CSV table of C-alpha atoms in Angstrom, one decimal:
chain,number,residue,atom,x,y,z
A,49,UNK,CA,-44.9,35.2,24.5
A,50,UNK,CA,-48.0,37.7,24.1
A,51,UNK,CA,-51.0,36.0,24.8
A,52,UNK,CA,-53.8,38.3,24.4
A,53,UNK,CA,-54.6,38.0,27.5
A,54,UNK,CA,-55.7,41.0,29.4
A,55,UNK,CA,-55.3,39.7,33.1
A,56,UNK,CA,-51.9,38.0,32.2
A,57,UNK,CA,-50.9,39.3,28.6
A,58,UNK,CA,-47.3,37.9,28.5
A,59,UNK,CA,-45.6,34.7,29.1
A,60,UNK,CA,-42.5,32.8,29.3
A,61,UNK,CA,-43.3,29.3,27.9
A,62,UNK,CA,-46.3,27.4,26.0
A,63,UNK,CA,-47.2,24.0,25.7
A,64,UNK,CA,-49.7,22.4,23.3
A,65,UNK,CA,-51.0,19.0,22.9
A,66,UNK,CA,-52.8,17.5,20.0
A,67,UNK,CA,-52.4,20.4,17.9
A,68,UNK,CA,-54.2,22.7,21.1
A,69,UNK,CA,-52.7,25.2,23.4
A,70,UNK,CA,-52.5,23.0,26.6
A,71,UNK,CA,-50.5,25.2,29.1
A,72,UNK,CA,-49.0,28.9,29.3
A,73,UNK,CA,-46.9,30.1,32.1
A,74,UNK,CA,-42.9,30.3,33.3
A,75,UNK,CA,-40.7,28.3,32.2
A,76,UNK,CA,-40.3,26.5,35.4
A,77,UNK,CA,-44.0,25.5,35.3
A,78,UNK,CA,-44.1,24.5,31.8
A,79,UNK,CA,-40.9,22.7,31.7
A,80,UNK,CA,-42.4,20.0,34.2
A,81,UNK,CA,-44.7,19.1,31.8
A,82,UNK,CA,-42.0,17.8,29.6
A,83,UNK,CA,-42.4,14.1,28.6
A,84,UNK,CA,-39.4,11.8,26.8
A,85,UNK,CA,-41.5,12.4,23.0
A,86,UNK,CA,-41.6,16.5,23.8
A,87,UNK,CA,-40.4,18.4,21.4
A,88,UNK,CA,-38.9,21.5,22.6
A,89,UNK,CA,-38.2,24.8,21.0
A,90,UNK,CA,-36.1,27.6,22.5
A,91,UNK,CA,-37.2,30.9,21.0
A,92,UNK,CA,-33.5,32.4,21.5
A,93,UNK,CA,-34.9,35.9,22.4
A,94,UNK,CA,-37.7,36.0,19.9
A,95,UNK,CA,-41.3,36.8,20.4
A,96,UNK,CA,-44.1,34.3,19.8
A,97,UNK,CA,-47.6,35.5,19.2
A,98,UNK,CA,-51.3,34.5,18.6
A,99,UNK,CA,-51.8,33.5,14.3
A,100,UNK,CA,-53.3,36.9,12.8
A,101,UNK,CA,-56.5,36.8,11.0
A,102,UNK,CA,-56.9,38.6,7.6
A,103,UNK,CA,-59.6,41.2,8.1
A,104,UNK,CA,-59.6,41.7,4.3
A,105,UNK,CA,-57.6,40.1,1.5
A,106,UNK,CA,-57.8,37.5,-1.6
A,107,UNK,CA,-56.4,34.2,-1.3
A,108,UNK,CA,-56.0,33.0,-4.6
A,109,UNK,CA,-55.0,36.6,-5.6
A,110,UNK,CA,-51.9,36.4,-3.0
A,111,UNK,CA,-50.9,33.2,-4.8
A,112,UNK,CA,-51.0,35.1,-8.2
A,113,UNK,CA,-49.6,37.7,-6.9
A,114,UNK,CA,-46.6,35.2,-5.5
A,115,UNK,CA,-46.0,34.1,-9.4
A,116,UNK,CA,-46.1,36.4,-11.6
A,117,UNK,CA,-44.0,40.1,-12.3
A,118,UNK,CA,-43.6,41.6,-8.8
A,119,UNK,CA,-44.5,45.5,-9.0
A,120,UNK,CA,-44.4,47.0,-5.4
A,121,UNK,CA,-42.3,49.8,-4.6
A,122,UNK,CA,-39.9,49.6,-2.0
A,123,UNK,CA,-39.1,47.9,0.3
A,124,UNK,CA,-41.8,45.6,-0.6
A,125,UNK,CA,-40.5,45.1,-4.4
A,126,UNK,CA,-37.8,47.0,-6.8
A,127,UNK,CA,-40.5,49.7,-8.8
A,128,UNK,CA,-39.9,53.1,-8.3
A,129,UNK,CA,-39.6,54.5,-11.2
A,130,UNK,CA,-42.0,53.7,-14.7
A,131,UNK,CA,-38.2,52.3,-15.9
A,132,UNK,CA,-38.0,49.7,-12.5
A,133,UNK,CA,-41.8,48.6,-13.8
A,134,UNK,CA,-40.4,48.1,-17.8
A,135,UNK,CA,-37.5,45.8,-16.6
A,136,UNK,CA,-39.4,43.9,-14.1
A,137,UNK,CA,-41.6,43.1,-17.0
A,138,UNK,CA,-38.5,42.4,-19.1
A,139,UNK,CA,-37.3,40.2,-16.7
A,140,UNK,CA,-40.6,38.3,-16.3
A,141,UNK,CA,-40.8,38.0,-19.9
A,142,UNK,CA,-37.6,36.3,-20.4
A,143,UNK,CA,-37.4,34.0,-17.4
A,144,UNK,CA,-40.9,33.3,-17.0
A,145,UNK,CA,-42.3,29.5,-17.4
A,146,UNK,CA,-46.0,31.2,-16.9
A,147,UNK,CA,-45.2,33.6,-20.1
A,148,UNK,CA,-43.7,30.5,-21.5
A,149,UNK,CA,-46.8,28.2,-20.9
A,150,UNK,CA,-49.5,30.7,-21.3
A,151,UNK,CA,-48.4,33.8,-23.6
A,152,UNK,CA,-49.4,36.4,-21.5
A,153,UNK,CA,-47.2,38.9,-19.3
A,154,UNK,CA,-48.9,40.1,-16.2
A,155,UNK,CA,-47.9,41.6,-13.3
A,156,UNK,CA,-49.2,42.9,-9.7
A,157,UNK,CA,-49.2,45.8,-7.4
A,158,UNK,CA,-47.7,49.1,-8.9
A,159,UNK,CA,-48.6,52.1,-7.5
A,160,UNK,CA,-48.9,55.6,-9.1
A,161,UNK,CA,-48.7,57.6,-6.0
A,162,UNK,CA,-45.3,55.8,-5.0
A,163,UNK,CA,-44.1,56.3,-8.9
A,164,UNK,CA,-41.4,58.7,-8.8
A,165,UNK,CA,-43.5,60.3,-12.0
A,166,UNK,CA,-47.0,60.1,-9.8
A,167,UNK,CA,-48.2,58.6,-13.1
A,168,UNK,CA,-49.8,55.6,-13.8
A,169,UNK,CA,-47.9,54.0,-16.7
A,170,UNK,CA,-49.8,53.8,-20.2
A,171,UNK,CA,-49.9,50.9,-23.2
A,172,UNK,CA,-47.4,52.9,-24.9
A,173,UNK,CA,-45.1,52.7,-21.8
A,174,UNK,CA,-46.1,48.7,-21.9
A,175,UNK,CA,-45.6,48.2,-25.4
A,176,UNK,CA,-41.7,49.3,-25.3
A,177,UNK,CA,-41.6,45.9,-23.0
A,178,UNK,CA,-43.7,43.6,-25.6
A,179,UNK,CA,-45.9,44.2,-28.5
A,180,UNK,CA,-45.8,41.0,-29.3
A,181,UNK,CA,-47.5,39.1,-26.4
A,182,UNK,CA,-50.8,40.8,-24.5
A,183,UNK,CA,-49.3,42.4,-21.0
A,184,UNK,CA,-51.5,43.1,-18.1
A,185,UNK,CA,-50.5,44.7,-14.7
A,186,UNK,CA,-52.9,45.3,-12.0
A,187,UNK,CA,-52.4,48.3,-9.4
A,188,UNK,CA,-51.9,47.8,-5.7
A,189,UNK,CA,-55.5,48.7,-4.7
A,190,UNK,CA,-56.9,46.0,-7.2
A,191,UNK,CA,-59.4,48.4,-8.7
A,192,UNK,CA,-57.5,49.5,-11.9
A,193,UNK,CA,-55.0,47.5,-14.4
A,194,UNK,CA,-53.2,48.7,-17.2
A,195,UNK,CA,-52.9,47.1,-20.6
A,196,UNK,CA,-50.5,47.4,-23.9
A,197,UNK,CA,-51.8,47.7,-27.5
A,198,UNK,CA,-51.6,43.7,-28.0
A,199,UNK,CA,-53.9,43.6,-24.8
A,200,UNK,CA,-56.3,45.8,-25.6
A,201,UNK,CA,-56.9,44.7,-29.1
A,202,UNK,CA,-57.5,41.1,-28.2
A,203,UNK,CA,-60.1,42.1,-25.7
A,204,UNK,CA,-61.5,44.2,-28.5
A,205,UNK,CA,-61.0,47.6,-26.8
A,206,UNK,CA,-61.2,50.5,-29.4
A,207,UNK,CA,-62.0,54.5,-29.7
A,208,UNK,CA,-65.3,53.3,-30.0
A,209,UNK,CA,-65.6,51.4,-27.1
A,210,UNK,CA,-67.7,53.0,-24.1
A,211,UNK,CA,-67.3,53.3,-20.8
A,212,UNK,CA,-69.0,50.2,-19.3
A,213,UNK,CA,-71.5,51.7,-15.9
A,214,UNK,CA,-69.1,51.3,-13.2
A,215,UNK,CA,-66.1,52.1,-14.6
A,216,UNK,CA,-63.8,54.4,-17.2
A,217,UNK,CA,-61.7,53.7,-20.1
A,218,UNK,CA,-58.8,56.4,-19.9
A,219,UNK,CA,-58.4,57.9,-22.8
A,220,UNK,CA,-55.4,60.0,-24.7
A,221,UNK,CA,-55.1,63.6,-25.2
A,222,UNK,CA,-57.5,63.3,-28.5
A,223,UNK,CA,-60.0,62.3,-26.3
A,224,UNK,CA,-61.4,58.5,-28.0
A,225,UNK,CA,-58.1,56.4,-27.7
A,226,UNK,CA,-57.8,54.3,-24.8
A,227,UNK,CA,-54.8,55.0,-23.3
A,228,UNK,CA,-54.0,51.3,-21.4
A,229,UNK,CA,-55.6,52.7,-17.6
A,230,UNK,CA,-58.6,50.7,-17.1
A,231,UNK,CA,-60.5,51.7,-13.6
A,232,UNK,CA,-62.9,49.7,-11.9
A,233,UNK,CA,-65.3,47.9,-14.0
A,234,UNK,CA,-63.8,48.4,-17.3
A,235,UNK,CA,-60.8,46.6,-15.6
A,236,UNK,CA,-62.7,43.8,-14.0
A,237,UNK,CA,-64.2,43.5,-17.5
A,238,UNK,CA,-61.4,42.0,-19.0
A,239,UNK,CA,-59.0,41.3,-16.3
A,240,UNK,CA,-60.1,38.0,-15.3
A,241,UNK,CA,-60.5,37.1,-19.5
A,242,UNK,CA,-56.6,38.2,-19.9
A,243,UNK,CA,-55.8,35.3,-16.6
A,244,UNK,CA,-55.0,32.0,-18.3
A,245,UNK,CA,-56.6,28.9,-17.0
A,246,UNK,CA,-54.3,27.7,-15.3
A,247,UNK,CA,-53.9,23.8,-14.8
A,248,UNK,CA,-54.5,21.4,-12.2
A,249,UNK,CA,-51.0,21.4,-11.3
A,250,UNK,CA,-49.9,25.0,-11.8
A,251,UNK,CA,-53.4,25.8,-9.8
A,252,UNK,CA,-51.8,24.2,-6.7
A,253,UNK,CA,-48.4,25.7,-7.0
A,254,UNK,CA,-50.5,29.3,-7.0
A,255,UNK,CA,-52.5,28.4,-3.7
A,256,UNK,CA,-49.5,26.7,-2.3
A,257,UNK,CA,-47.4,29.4,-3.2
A,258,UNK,CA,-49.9,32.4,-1.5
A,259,UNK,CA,-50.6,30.2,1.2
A,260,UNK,CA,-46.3,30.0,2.1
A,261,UNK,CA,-46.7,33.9,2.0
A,262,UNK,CA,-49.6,34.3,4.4
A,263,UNK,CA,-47.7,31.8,6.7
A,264,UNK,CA,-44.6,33.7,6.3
A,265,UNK,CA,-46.1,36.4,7.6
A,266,UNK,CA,-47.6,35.3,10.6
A,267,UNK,CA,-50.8,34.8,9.1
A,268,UNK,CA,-53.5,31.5,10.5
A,269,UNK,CA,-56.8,32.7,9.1
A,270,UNK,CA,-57.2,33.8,5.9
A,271,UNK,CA,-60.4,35.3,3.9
A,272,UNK,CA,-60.7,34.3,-0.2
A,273,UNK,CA,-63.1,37.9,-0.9
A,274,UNK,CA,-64.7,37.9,-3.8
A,275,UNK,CA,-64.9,34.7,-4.7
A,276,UNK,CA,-66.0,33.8,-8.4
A,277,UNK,CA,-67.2,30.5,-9.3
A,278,UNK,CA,-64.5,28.3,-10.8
A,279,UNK,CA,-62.0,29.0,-8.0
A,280,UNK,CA,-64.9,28.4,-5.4
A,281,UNK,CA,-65.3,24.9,-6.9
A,282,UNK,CA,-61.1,24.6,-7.0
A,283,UNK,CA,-60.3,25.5,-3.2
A,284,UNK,CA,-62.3,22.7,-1.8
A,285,UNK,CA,-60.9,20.5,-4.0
A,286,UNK,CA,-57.5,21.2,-3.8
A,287,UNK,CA,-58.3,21.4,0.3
A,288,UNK,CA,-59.4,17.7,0.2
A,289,UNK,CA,-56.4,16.4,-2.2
A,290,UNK,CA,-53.6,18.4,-1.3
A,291,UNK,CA,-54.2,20.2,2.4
A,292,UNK,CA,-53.5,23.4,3.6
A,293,UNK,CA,-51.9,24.3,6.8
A,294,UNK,CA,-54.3,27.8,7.3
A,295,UNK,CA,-58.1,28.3,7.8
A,296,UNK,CA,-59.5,29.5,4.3
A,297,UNK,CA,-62.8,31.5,4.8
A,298,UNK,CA,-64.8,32.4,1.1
A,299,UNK,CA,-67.5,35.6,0.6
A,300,UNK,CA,-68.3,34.6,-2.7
A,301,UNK,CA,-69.2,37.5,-5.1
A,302,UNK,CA,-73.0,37.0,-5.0
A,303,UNK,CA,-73.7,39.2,-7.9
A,304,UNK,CA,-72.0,36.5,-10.1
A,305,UNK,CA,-72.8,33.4,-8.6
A,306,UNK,CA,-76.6,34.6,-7.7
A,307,UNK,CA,-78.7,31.9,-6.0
A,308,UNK,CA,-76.0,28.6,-7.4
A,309,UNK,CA,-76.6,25.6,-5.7
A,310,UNK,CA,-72.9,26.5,-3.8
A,311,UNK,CA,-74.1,28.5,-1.8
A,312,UNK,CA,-76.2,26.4,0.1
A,313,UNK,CA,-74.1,23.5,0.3
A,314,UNK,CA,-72.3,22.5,3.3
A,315,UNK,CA,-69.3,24.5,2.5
A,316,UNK,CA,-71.4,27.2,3.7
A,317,UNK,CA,-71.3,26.8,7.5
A,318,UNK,CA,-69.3,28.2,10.9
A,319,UNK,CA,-67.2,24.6,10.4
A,320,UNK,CA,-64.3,23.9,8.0
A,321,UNK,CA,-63.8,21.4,5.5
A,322,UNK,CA,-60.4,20.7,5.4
A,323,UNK,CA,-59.8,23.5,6.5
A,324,UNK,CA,-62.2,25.4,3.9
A,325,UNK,CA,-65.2,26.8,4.4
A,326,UNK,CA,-67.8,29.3,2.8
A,327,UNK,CA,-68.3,32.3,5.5
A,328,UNK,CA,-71.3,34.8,3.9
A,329,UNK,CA,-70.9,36.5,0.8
A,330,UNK,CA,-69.4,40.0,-0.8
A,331,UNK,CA,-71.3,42.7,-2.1
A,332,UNK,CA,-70.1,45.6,-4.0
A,333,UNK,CA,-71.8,48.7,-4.2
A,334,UNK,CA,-69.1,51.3,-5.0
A,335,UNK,CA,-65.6,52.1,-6.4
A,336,UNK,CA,-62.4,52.5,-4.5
A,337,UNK,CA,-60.5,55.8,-3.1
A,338,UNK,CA,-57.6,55.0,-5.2
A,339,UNK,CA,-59.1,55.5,-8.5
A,340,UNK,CA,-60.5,58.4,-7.1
């Protein structure tokens, strides 16, 4: 057991009580504590530590991330190769109850520099999947997404569209047609238009589903960064209604939400609402490395 402790920074047993470490030490010591309701668990060799807290990460986006096309490269996911990337999105497209339900393809976390071609992929490399239905697909870093044809032309990207302050529209060899790569804020531009709205019941099988891969990795804490307004007013409710068994800490986006009411409600405070709770805000004020 690592207790992060400096003067006595491993151990052989724990107890807790009411949900609250009560007792650390051998096992000898710990073991008289047993009572006839005790439950005990033998580790079998195994090592228990502390619940990590997320420095940095987005809660809801984990629990997209948990349903929809899974992009990373090894050994975190099957995309190595543009070609890995085309059948995941076959895959998805076929088998998929969210295409099914909400006609949209989308998928999370490729990575160009892990791409065996050290490309990102393009609409034209999207459009061999589906022309059809609108595909989006987000890269690793969160700061750039690519789109097909069907994608782009529903969100009314064109040659004559210009870059928006903030961010780039990639464009082909003739210099005017987008080709698919949108970084920074000509992604966020769209991106969160092309996310369907999801319902009441799909919405908690997305936070239930990213909060199962937090907890499956160790995680206790959790940050929700960037928070926009409709799934600020969601976690606290689903919190209240459904539960969660993680702390959920939100840094709204305060360039969208401004001076709303939300922010000075209770939520915002060093205490948890069922286990929620508003912790400060985000600012942005530049780009990311990865879209260099």
């Amino acid at each position: 057991i690592i207790t992060i402790d400096d003067k006595k920074p491993t151990a052989e047993a724990v107890s807790a009580k009411d949900g609250l470490i009560y007792s650390v030490g051998s096992n000898k010591d710990i073991e008289k504590l047993k009572g006839p309701r005790t439950k005990v668990f033998d580790l079998s060799g195994k090592t228990l530590v502390p619940g990590f807290v997320d420095a940095h990460s987005h809660f809801s986006g984990v629990g997209t991330q948990a349903i929809v096309a899974n992009l990373l490269p090894s050994p975190d996911g099957p995309v190595n190769t543009i070609a890995d990337l085309q059948n995941e999105l076959r895959v998805f497209l076929k088998n998929s109850q969210i295409v099914k339900d909400y006609k949209v393809v989308i998928g999370f976390n490729y990575d160009d520099s892990q791409l065996k071609e050290k490309r990102h992929p393009n609409r034209h490399d999207l459009d061999a999947v589906t022309t059809e239905l609108p595909i989006v697909i987000m890269r690793q870093s969160g700061h750039l997404g690519v789109y097909n044809s069907k994608a782009l032309e529903m969100m009314g990207i064109d040659e004559k569209t210009q870059d928006p302050p903030g961010g780039i529209i990639e464009r082909e060899s003739d210099g005017r047609t987008p080709s698919g790569v949108m970084q920074e804020n000509a992604h966020f531009m769209i991106f969160f238009k092309m996310i369907p709205e999801f319902t009441a019941k799909d919405l908690v099988k997305l936070y239930k589903a990213g909060e199962y891969s937090y907890i499956s990795n160790g995680f206790t804490t959790v940050q929700e960064g960037k928070t926009d307004l409709a799934t600020l007013i969601a976690l606290p409710e689903v919190a209240a209604k459904e539960g969660f068994d993680i702390d959920i800490i939100s840094y709204p986006d305060l360039k969208v939400l401004k001076d709303n009411p939300i922010l000075h409600s209770r939520l915002m405070s060093h205490n948890y609402q069922n286990r929620f709770r508003i912790g400060g805000v985000k600012l942005t004020f530049d780009g990311s490395p990865q879209g260099k």
